[in-house]
Coordinates of C-alpha atoms and ligand atoms in Angstrom, one line a residue:
M1 CA 180.1 19.4 103.9
Q2 CA 183.2 18.0 103.3
T3 CA 185.3 14.9 104.6
V4 CA 189.0 15.5 104.0
R5 CA 191.4 13.1 103.7
T6 CA 194.4 13.3 106.1
D7 CA 197.2 11.8 107.7
P8 CA 198.6 12.5 111.5
I9 CA 201.0 15.0 111.2
D10 CA 203.2 14.6 114.1
G11 CA 202.8 13.6 117.7
Q12 CA 201.0 16.3 119.1
K13 CA 200.5 16.0 122.9
P14 CA 199.0 18.4 124.6
G15 CA 200.8 20.0 127.9
T16 CA 199.2 21.5 131.0
S17 CA 197.6 24.1 129.1
G18 CA 196.5 22.7 125.7
L19 CA 198.6 22.4 122.9
R20 CA 201.1 25.1 122.2
K21 CA 203.0 25.5 119.0
K22 CA 204.5 27.9 116.6
T23 CA 202.2 29.4 115.0
A24 CA 203.8 28.5 111.4
V25 CA 203.2 25.0 113.1
F26 CA 199.3 25.7 113.5
K27 CA 199.2 27.3 109.9
R28 CA 200.8 24.1 108.1
P29 CA 198.2 22.6 105.9
R30 CA 195.7 20.3 107.8
Y31 CA 197.3 20.9 111.4
L32 CA 194.7 23.0 112.8
E33 CA 192.1 20.9 111.5
N34 CA 193.8 17.9 112.4
Y35 CA 194.0 18.8 115.8
V36 CA 190.6 20.3 116.1
Q37 CA 189.3 17.1 114.7
S38 CA 191.2 15.2 117.3
T39 CA 189.7 17.2 120.1
F40 CA 186.3 16.6 118.7
D41 CA 187.0 13.1 118.8
G42 CA 188.6 12.8 121.9
I43 CA 185.7 14.5 123.7
D44 CA 183.2 11.7 121.9
G45 CA 182.2 14.2 119.2
V46 CA 180.3 17.3 119.4
Q47 CA 177.1 16.1 117.9
N48 CA 174.2 18.4 119.2
K49 CA 176.8 20.2 121.6
T50 CA 177.0 23.6 122.7
L51 CA 180.6 25.3 122.8
V52 CA 182.2 28.4 124.0
V53 CA 184.8 29.6 121.2
G54 CA 187.0 32.8 121.9
G55 CA 190.6 33.9 122.0
D56 CA 193.3 36.3 123.0
G57 CA 193.4 38.2 120.0
R58 CA 196.8 36.9 118.7
F59 CA 197.5 36.6 115.3
F60 CA 195.6 33.6 113.4
N61 CA 193.1 33.9 116.3
D62 CA 190.2 35.0 113.8
A63 CA 191.3 33.1 110.9
A64 CA 191.6 29.9 113.0
I65 CA 188.1 30.4 114.9
Q66 CA 186.4 30.6 111.2
I67 CA 188.0 27.0 110.6
I68 CA 187.0 26.0 113.9
L69 CA 183.6 26.9 113.5
R70 CA 183.3 25.4 109.9
M71 CA 184.4 22.3 111.6
A72 CA 181.7 22.4 114.8
A73 CA 179.1 22.6 112.1
A74 CA 180.5 19.7 110.2
N75 CA 180.7 17.6 113.5
G76 CA 177.0 18.2 114.1
A77 CA 177.4 21.0 116.9
A78 CA 173.9 22.5 117.8
K79 CA 175.6 25.6 118.6
C80 CA 178.7 28.2 119.3
I81 CA 178.8 31.0 121.5
V82 CA 181.7 33.1 120.2
G83 CA 183.0 36.4 121.5
Q84 CA 182.9 39.4 119.3
G85 CA 185.7 40.0 117.2
G86 CA 186.9 36.4 118.4
I87 CA 188.0 38.0 121.8
L88 CA 187.4 36.2 125.0
S89 CA 189.6 35.9 128.0
T90 CA 190.6 32.8 129.4
P91 CA 188.5 33.3 132.6
A92 CA 185.5 34.8 130.3
V93 CA 185.3 31.6 128.5
S94 CA 185.3 29.4 132.0
H95 CA 182.4 31.7 132.9
L96 CA 180.5 31.8 129.9
I97 CA 180.7 27.8 129.9
R98 CA 179.3 27.6 133.3
L99 CA 176.8 30.6 132.7
R100 CA 175.3 29.2 129.5
K101 CA 175.7 25.5 130.8
A102 CA 177.8 24.9 127.4
D103 CA 179.2 21.3 127.1
G104 CA 182.7 22.8 126.7
G105 CA 184.8 25.4 125.0
L106 CA 187.7 26.1 122.7
I107 CA 190.2 28.8 123.7
L108 CA 192.9 30.1 121.4
S109 CA 195.8 31.2 123.1
A110 CA 199.2 30.5 123.9
S111 CA 199.0 32.5 127.3
H112 CA 201.8 34.7 128.3
N113 CA 203.8 33.8 125.0
P114 CA 204.6 36.1 122.4
G115 CA 202.1 36.1 119.6
G116 CA 202.4 36.6 115.8
P117 CA 203.6 35.0 112.5
D118 CA 207.0 34.1 114.1
A119 CA 205.5 33.6 117.9
D120 CA 203.6 31.1 119.3
F121 CA 199.9 30.3 119.0
G122 CA 197.7 27.9 120.8
L123 CA 194.5 25.8 121.4
K124 CA 193.2 24.6 124.4
Y125 CA 189.7 22.7 125.3
N126 CA 188.1 23.3 128.6
G127 CA 185.0 20.8 129.8
A128 CA 181.4 21.5 131.2
N129 CA 182.7 22.3 134.5
G130 CA 184.7 25.5 132.8
G131 CA 188.1 23.9 133.5
P132 CA 190.9 22.6 131.5
A133 CA 190.3 19.1 130.3
T134 CA 191.8 16.5 132.6
E135 CA 194.6 14.4 131.8
T136 CA 192.3 11.6 130.8
V137 CA 190.9 13.7 128.1
T138 CA 194.0 15.2 126.6
D139 CA 195.5 11.7 126.7
K140 CA 192.5 10.6 124.2
I141 CA 192.7 13.5 122.1
F142 CA 196.6 13.1 122.0
A143 CA 195.8 9.5 121.1
R144 CA 193.4 10.7 118.1
T145 CA 196.3 13.0 116.5
T146 CA 198.3 9.8 115.9
E147 CA 195.8 7.9 114.3
I148 CA 193.7 10.4 112.6
E149 CA 192.6 9.7 108.9
T150 CA 189.7 12.3 108.0
Y151 CA 188.2 15.4 109.2
R152 CA 185.0 17.4 108.6
I153 CA 184.6 20.9 107.6
A154 CA 181.6 23.1 106.3
A155 CA 181.8 24.5 103.2
G156 CA 181.1 28.6 103.0
D157 CA 182.2 31.9 103.5
D158 CA 183.6 33.3 106.6
I159 CA 180.9 34.5 108.9
D160 CA 181.1 38.1 110.3
L161 CA 182.6 37.9 113.8
E162 CA 181.8 41.6 114.8
R163 CA 178.4 41.6 114.7
I164 CA 176.7 40.7 117.6
G165 CA 173.7 38.6 117.4
D166 CA 172.8 35.3 115.9
T167 CA 173.6 33.7 112.6
Q168 CA 174.1 30.0 111.3
I169 CA 176.7 27.6 109.6
G170 CA 174.5 24.9 107.9
S171 CA 172.0 23.9 110.9
M172 CA 174.6 25.2 113.6
Q173 CA 173.8 28.5 115.7
V174 CA 176.6 30.8 116.0
E175 CA 175.7 33.3 119.0
I176 CA 178.4 36.6 118.8
V177 CA 178.3 37.9 122.2
D178 CA 179.5 40.8 124.2
P179 CA 183.1 39.7 125.6
V180 CA 183.0 42.2 128.4
A181 CA 179.3 42.0 129.4
D182 CA 179.0 38.9 131.3
Y183 CA 182.1 38.7 133.1
A184 CA 181.8 42.0 134.6
E185 CA 178.4 41.2 136.1
L186 CA 180.2 38.2 137.9
M187 CA 183.0 40.6 138.9
G188 CA 180.2 42.9 140.2
S189 CA 178.4 40.2 142.3
L190 CA 181.6 39.3 143.9
F191 CA 183.4 42.4 145.3
D192 CA 181.8 45.7 146.8
F193 CA 182.1 47.6 143.9
A194 CA 180.3 50.6 145.7
K195 CA 183.0 50.7 148.0
I196 CA 185.7 50.3 145.2
R197 CA 184.2 53.2 143.6
A198 CA 184.5 55.4 146.6
L199 CA 188.1 54.7 146.8
F200 CA 188.7 56.1 143.3
A201 CA 186.8 58.6 143.8
S202 CA 188.7 59.4 147.1
G203 CA 191.8 60.2 145.1
F204 CA 193.1 56.6 144.9
T205 CA 195.5 56.1 141.9
M206 CA 196.3 53.2 139.9
R207 CA 198.0 51.6 136.5
F208 CA 196.6 48.5 134.9
D209 CA 198.9 47.3 132.1
A210 CA 197.0 45.3 129.7
M211 CA 200.3 44.4 127.9
H212 CA 198.0 44.7 124.5
A213 CA 196.4 41.7 125.2
V214 CA 193.2 40.6 126.0
T215 CA 192.5 42.1 129.1
G216 CA 192.5 45.8 127.6
P217 CA 188.5 45.9 126.8
Y218 CA 187.7 44.4 130.6
A219 CA 189.8 46.5 132.0
H220 CA 188.6 49.8 130.6
A221 CA 185.1 48.6 131.2
I222 CA 185.3 47.4 134.7
L223 CA 188.1 49.8 136.2
E224 CA 187.5 53.1 134.0
D225 CA 183.8 52.8 133.1
T226 CA 182.4 51.3 136.3
L227 CA 184.8 51.8 138.9
G228 CA 185.5 55.4 137.9
A229 CA 189.3 55.0 138.0
A230 CA 191.1 57.9 135.9
K231 CA 190.8 57.6 132.2
G232 CA 194.5 56.6 131.4
T233 CA 194.6 54.2 134.4
V234 CA 194.5 51.2 131.8
M235 CA 197.7 51.3 129.6
N236 CA 198.3 49.2 126.4
G237 CA 194.6 48.6 126.7
V238 CA 193.8 48.0 122.9
P239 CA 194.5 43.9 121.8
S240 CA 197.2 43.7 119.2
P241 CA 198.1 40.8 116.9
T242 CA 201.3 40.4 117.9
F243 CA 200.8 42.3 121.5
G244 CA 202.6 45.2 120.5
G245 CA 205.6 43.1 119.6
G246 CA 206.0 42.5 123.3
H247 CA 206.0 39.6 125.8
P248 CA 202.6 39.5 127.5
D249 CA 203.8 38.0 131.0
P250 CA 202.8 40.1 133.8
N251 CA 206.5 39.8 135.8
P252 CA 208.7 42.7 136.7
I253 CA 210.8 41.4 133.5
W254 CA 208.3 42.0 131.0
A255 CA 205.8 44.5 132.7
K256 CA 209.2 46.7 133.4
S257 CA 207.4 49.9 132.0
L258 CA 204.8 49.6 134.8
M259 CA 207.6 48.5 137.2
D260 CA 209.4 51.6 136.6
I261 CA 206.1 53.7 137.1
M262 CA 205.5 52.0 140.3
Y263 CA 208.8 52.5 141.6
G264 CA 209.3 56.1 140.2
A265 CA 208.7 59.5 141.5
D266 CA 205.0 60.2 141.4
A267 CA 204.2 56.6 141.6
P268 CA 200.4 55.9 141.8
D269 CA 198.7 53.7 144.9
F270 CA 198.6 50.6 143.2
G271 CA 199.7 48.8 139.8
A272 CA 198.6 45.6 138.5
A273 CA 199.1 43.8 135.1
S274 CA 197.6 40.9 133.3
D275 CA 198.9 38.7 130.4
G276 CA 197.9 37.4 127.1
D277 CA 194.7 35.7 127.7
G278 CA 193.9 37.5 131.1
D279 CA 194.3 34.6 133.8
R280 CA 197.6 35.8 134.8
N281 CA 198.2 38.6 137.3
M282 CA 200.9 41.0 138.8
I283 CA 200.7 43.5 141.6
V284 CA 202.9 46.0 142.6
G285 CA 202.4 48.8 145.2
R286 CA 204.2 52.3 145.1
G287 CA 207.6 51.0 145.8
A288 CA 206.4 47.4 146.5
Y289 CA 206.4 44.3 144.3
V290 CA 204.3 41.4 145.5
T291 CA 205.7 38.1 144.4
P292 CA 202.3 35.9 143.2
S293 CA 203.4 33.3 146.1
D294 CA 202.8 36.4 148.8
S295 CA 199.9 37.8 146.9
L296 CA 198.0 34.2 147.3
A297 CA 198.9 34.7 151.1
V298 CA 197.4 38.0 151.4
L299 CA 194.3 37.1 149.6
T300 CA 193.7 34.1 151.9
A301 CA 194.2 36.2 155.0
K302 CA 191.9 38.9 153.9
A303 CA 189.5 37.3 151.2
H304 CA 186.5 37.7 153.7
L305 CA 186.7 41.3 153.5
A306 CA 184.9 40.9 149.8
P307 CA 181.3 40.2 149.8
A308 CA 182.0 36.8 147.7
Y309 CA 183.6 35.4 150.6
K310 CA 182.6 37.0 153.6
D311 CA 181.8 33.6 155.2
G312 CA 185.6 32.6 155.2
L313 CA 187.2 30.2 152.6
A314 CA 186.6 25.9 152.7
G315 CA 190.4 25.7 152.0
V316 CA 192.9 26.9 149.5
A317 CA 195.4 24.9 147.4
R318 CA 198.7 26.2 145.7
S319 CA 200.8 24.4 143.1
M320 CA 204.1 22.4 144.8
P321 CA 207.0 25.1 143.4
T322 CA 204.4 28.0 145.0
S323 CA 205.8 29.3 148.1
R324 CA 204.4 27.9 151.5
A325 CA 203.5 31.5 152.7
V326 CA 199.9 30.7 151.9
D327 CA 200.3 27.5 154.1
R328 CA 201.4 29.6 157.2
V329 CA 198.2 31.4 156.4
A330 CA 195.8 28.6 156.2
E331 CA 197.2 27.0 159.2
S332 CA 196.5 29.7 161.1
L333 CA 193.0 30.4 159.8
G334 CA 192.4 26.4 160.4
I335 CA 191.5 25.6 157.1
G336 CA 192.7 23.0 154.8
C337 CA 196.1 23.7 152.2
F338 CA 196.3 21.7 149.2
E339 CA 199.5 20.8 147.3
T340 CA 199.0 20.1 143.6
P341 CA 201.4 19.7 140.8
T342 CA 201.9 22.8 138.4
G343 CA 199.0 23.5 136.1
W344 CA 195.7 24.9 136.5
K345 CA 193.7 21.5 135.9
F346 CA 194.6 20.0 139.3
F347 CA 192.8 23.0 141.3
G348 CA 189.3 22.0 139.1
N349 CA 189.0 18.8 141.1
L350 CA 189.4 20.7 144.6
L351 CA 187.1 23.3 143.7
D352 CA 184.3 21.4 142.2
A353 CA 184.2 19.2 145.6
G354 CA 184.1 22.1 147.4
K355 CA 187.3 21.3 149.2
V356 CA 188.8 24.8 148.3
T357 CA 187.7 28.1 147.3
L358 CA 191.2 30.3 146.4
C359 CA 194.2 28.7 144.8
G360 CA 197.3 29.6 143.0
E361 CA 200.6 29.4 141.0
E362 CA 204.0 31.1 141.6
S363 CA 203.5 32.0 138.1
A364 CA 201.2 34.8 138.8
G365 CA 198.1 32.7 138.7
T366 CA 195.4 33.0 141.3
G367 CA 191.6 32.0 141.1
S368 CA 188.5 31.0 143.0
D369 CA 185.7 28.9 142.8
H370 CA 184.0 31.7 140.5
V371 CA 185.2 29.8 137.6
R372 CA 187.4 27.1 136.7
E373 CA 190.6 29.2 135.7
K374 CA 193.1 31.5 137.1
D375 CA 191.6 34.8 136.7
G376 CA 194.0 37.9 136.4
L377 CA 191.4 40.9 136.6
W378 CA 189.4 39.0 139.5
A379 CA 192.6 39.2 141.6
V380 CA 193.2 42.8 141.2
L381 CA 189.7 43.4 142.0
L382 CA 190.2 41.2 145.2
W383 CA 193.3 43.5 145.9
L384 CA 191.1 46.5 145.5
N385 CA 188.4 45.3 147.6
I386 CA 190.7 44.5 150.4
L387 CA 192.7 48.2 149.9
A388 CA 189.3 49.8 150.0
E389 CA 188.2 48.1 153.1
T390 CA 191.5 48.6 155.2
K391 CA 192.9 51.6 153.7
L392 CA 196.4 50.1 154.0
S393 CA 198.8 50.6 151.5
V394 CA 200.1 47.7 149.5
A395 CA 203.3 48.0 151.7
D396 CA 201.3 47.8 154.9
L397 CA 199.7 44.8 153.9
M398 CA 203.0 43.0 153.3
A399 CA 204.8 44.2 156.3
D400 CA 201.3 42.9 158.3
L401 CA 201.6 39.5 156.3
W402 CA 205.4 39.0 156.9
S403 CA 205.3 40.1 161.0
T404 CA 202.4 38.0 161.3
H405 CA 203.3 34.7 160.0
G406 CA 207.3 35.2 158.7
R407 CA 208.6 36.1 155.3
C408 CA 208.9 33.4 152.5
Y409 CA 211.6 34.9 150.4
Y410 CA 211.1 33.8 146.8
S411 CA 212.4 33.6 143.3
R412 CA 212.1 31.3 140.3
H413 CA 215.1 30.8 138.1
D414 CA 214.6 30.0 134.4
Y415 CA 217.0 28.4 131.9
E416 CA 215.3 28.5 128.5
E417 CA 215.9 26.7 125.3
V418 CA 218.4 24.2 127.1
E419 CA 219.0 21.1 124.8
S420 CA 216.7 18.5 125.9
E421 CA 219.2 15.7 126.4
K422 CA 220.9 18.1 129.0
A423 CA 218.4 19.2 130.6
N424 CA 216.9 15.5 131.0
A425 CA 220.7 14.5 132.2
M426 CA 220.5 17.1 134.8
V427 CA 217.1 15.7 136.5
D428 CA 218.2 12.6 136.2
G429 CA 221.5 13.1 137.7
L430 CA 219.4 14.7 140.7
R431 CA 216.7 12.0 140.8
A432 CA 219.6 9.2 141.2
K433 CA 220.9 11.4 144.1
L434 CA 217.8 11.7 146.0
P435 CA 217.6 8.4 148.3
S436 CA 221.0 9.3 149.6
L437 CA 220.8 13.1 150.5
A438 CA 218.1 13.3 153.9
G439 CA 220.5 14.4 156.4
S440 CA 223.5 15.5 154.3
T441 CA 225.0 18.8 153.9
I442 CA 225.0 20.9 151.0
G443 CA 226.9 24.0 151.2
K444 CA 225.7 25.6 154.4
L445 CA 222.6 23.8 154.3
R446 CA 221.3 20.5 156.2
V447 CA 218.9 18.4 153.9
E448 CA 215.4 17.4 155.7
T449 CA 213.8 15.4 153.1
A450 CA 214.3 15.2 149.2
D451 CA 211.8 13.6 147.1
E452 CA 210.2 13.4 143.8
F453 CA 206.6 15.0 143.9
A454 CA 203.9 12.7 143.0
Y455 CA 200.2 13.9 143.7
D456 CA 197.3 11.6 144.6
D457 CA 193.9 13.5 144.0
P458 CA 192.1 13.4 147.0
V459 CA 189.5 13.6 144.5
D460 CA 189.3 11.3 141.9
G461 CA 192.4 9.2 143.1
S462 CA 194.1 9.8 139.9
R463 CA 198.2 9.8 140.9
S464 CA 200.3 12.0 138.9
S465 CA 204.0 11.3 139.2
N466 CA 207.3 13.1 138.2
Q467 CA 206.1 16.4 139.1
G468 CA 209.2 18.1 140.2
I469 CA 211.9 17.3 142.5
R470 CA 211.6 19.0 146.0
I471 CA 214.4 19.3 149.0
V472 CA 213.7 21.0 152.1
F473 CA 216.5 22.1 154.5
K474 CA 216.6 22.7 157.8
G475 CA 216.3 26.2 158.5
G476 CA 213.0 27.0 156.4
A477 CA 215.0 26.6 153.0
R478 CA 213.4 24.7 149.9
V479 CA 214.6 24.1 146.3
V480 CA 212.2 22.8 143.6
F481 CA 213.4 21.7 140.2
R482 CA 211.2 21.1 137.2
L483 CA 211.2 21.2 133.5
S484 CA 208.6 23.5 131.8
G485 CA 205.5 21.6 130.0
T486 CA 204.6 24.8 128.2
G487 CA 207.9 25.8 126.1
T488 CA 207.8 25.5 122.5
Q489 CA 211.3 25.3 121.8
G490 CA 214.2 22.8 123.7
A491 CA 213.8 22.5 127.4
T492 CA 213.1 25.2 130.2
I493 CA 214.4 24.3 133.5
R494 CA 213.2 25.9 136.2
I495 CA 214.8 26.4 139.6
Y496 CA 212.3 27.7 142.4
L497 CA 213.9 29.2 145.5
E498 CA 212.8 29.6 148.9
Q499 CA 213.8 30.9 152.3
L500 CA 211.5 31.5 155.4
V501 CA 212.6 34.0 157.6
T502 CA 211.0 34.9 161.1
D503 CA 213.1 37.0 162.8
A504 CA 211.6 40.7 163.0
D505 CA 214.9 42.3 161.9
R506 CA 215.5 40.3 158.6
L507 CA 212.3 40.8 157.1
H508 CA 213.1 43.8 154.7
M509 CA 216.3 42.3 153.1
E510 CA 216.8 42.1 149.2
P511 CA 215.3 38.7 148.1
E512 CA 218.6 37.9 146.5
S513 CA 220.7 37.9 149.8
A514 CA 218.2 35.8 151.7
L515 CA 218.2 33.5 148.9
E516 CA 222.0 33.0 148.4
M517 CA 222.5 30.1 150.6
V518 CA 219.7 27.9 149.1
R519 CA 220.8 29.3 145.2
A520 CA 224.2 28.0 146.0
A521 CA 223.1 24.6 147.4
A522 CA 220.6 24.2 144.3
L523 CA 223.6 24.8 141.9
Q524 CA 225.8 22.4 143.8
L525 CA 223.3 19.9 143.9
S526 CA 222.4 19.7 140.5
E527 CA 225.6 20.5 138.8
L528 CA 223.5 22.7 136.5
T529 CA 226.8 24.1 135.1
A530 CA 228.6 21.0 134.5
K531 CA 225.6 19.1 132.9
T532 CA 224.1 21.9 130.8
G533 CA 226.9 24.3 130.2
W534 CA 224.7 27.5 131.8
V535 CA 225.9 29.6 134.4
D536 CA 223.0 32.5 134.5
P537 CA 219.6 31.9 133.9
D538 CA 217.4 34.0 131.3
V539 CA 214.8 35.1 133.3
V540 CA 214.5 35.5 137.0
T541 CA 211.3 36.3 138.9
Ligands
G1P601 C1 203.7 27.4 133.4 C2 204.0 27.8 134.7 C3 202.7 27.3 135.6 C4 201.5 27.4 134.7 C5 201.6 27.3 133.2 C6 200.2 27.8 132.3 O1 203.7 26.2 133.2 O2 205.0 27.4 135.5 O3 202.4 27.7 136.6 O4 200.3 26.8 135.2 O5 202.8 27.9 132.8 O6 200.3 29.1 132.8 P1 205.3 25.4 132.9 O7 206.0 26.0 131.8 O8 206.4 25.8 134.0 O9 205.1 23.7 132.6
ZN602 ZN1 197.7 33.0 130.4

């Protein structure tokens, strides 16, 4: 065991999803070590604790795991449970922490950000409930990064991450486990696998794009081997350190090859994709893309068709920028609907307290109380269970949602790598206008309410302020402005546009035209072009 002298390298503030930096930053001398020791210190040490460790297989995953294990040993941990080959999807880590009653876990991932020597890396700590660390904990971790003087690491050779079974580092036990088995068993307990198997056996076709990321082995095992989907259903199913040079974010832009298949001749019945670490999902039917906000609404309306949710839902939650489609479904079901700040950790308290069963975000995250992370494959399987029960197509299910509850047209516009000062100036400008906006007319829209979202957690009473600017217009339009908390360079401005339409003859418009008025109002209000020099967004989802 060695105690190594070190100095704080720079202020390393973990965001809503742990710490994300360029891989080269994580590889700087002592950087990863400093952050790991700060994490251990921030959780009051790991003495005698059991931790789950795994990542999405991106470049530096395995080398970082070897360092983390030697540091956990030197810090007195009793045991680390590690996915074979260093692989574990984020929801699988969450499940393993809960299943094995571990004290917490470390997830190595930068989620949907590209991986590789010139791309991104990340590290996140999840607590004993299986969910992302609370803000109190991440604040403590951050505080330690600014004052750290030493870290502890055990000497010794790398261990073999491929060999399933037990080994030791000093007096710490390391158990290498199959990354898929426990997760697959959990899925089998939630859904009617026999029904889904029968659906595939009847000729139902599907494509699942694992995007060269972590869900490949899970999707092969569950969709093809267990549920009988045809071989070849899973595309890009072998995890690669650089995600095949791609951007493992399941949306119509980055999963374009899947979109082309789903909108092409001979499209299969159902398409889905998941991201780098397996917590996000994209759902697309034959010629029918489903926005994540609409997906949450459909799942809420139909979850009772799956065994795990047959008694109904306690309530649902969505992040503030997520469209209000699910609110309308929740209202008709007579269940509570919570609006939380962006980031999965805010759902944790609601799930733990049994106030909600399902939750979701516009950024392609959906989940339930089965783990404390969003879960890409879980969402895909719940969709499959609903399709198997209803025998409807995805397009039919959407049409049914819209005719019953109205359609929330929705789009997110991202402006990436904007100079931070300019982005902040735009937000400050908007903030200054807020008090005088109600009742005024912007373009063709009349403002109903305008505020900056703050969240009072109904479980622990904590308050989170400055969680995005929201402007609600008369007639069902809404715009939300916020700055990303997960970018690794400059600032990313996100503008979320929404327009509710209930007229039966306007339920099948092009989203762009339905959103035209609210988009114009958003640009006018924010003075985006004048303040930042930007005109068109980099990514529209
Ligand atoms: C983004 C998404 C947010 C999600 C987070 C982690 O955060 O918008 O919904 O929880 O990634 O996957 P942002 O960059 O907007 O702060
Ligand atoms: Zn992710």
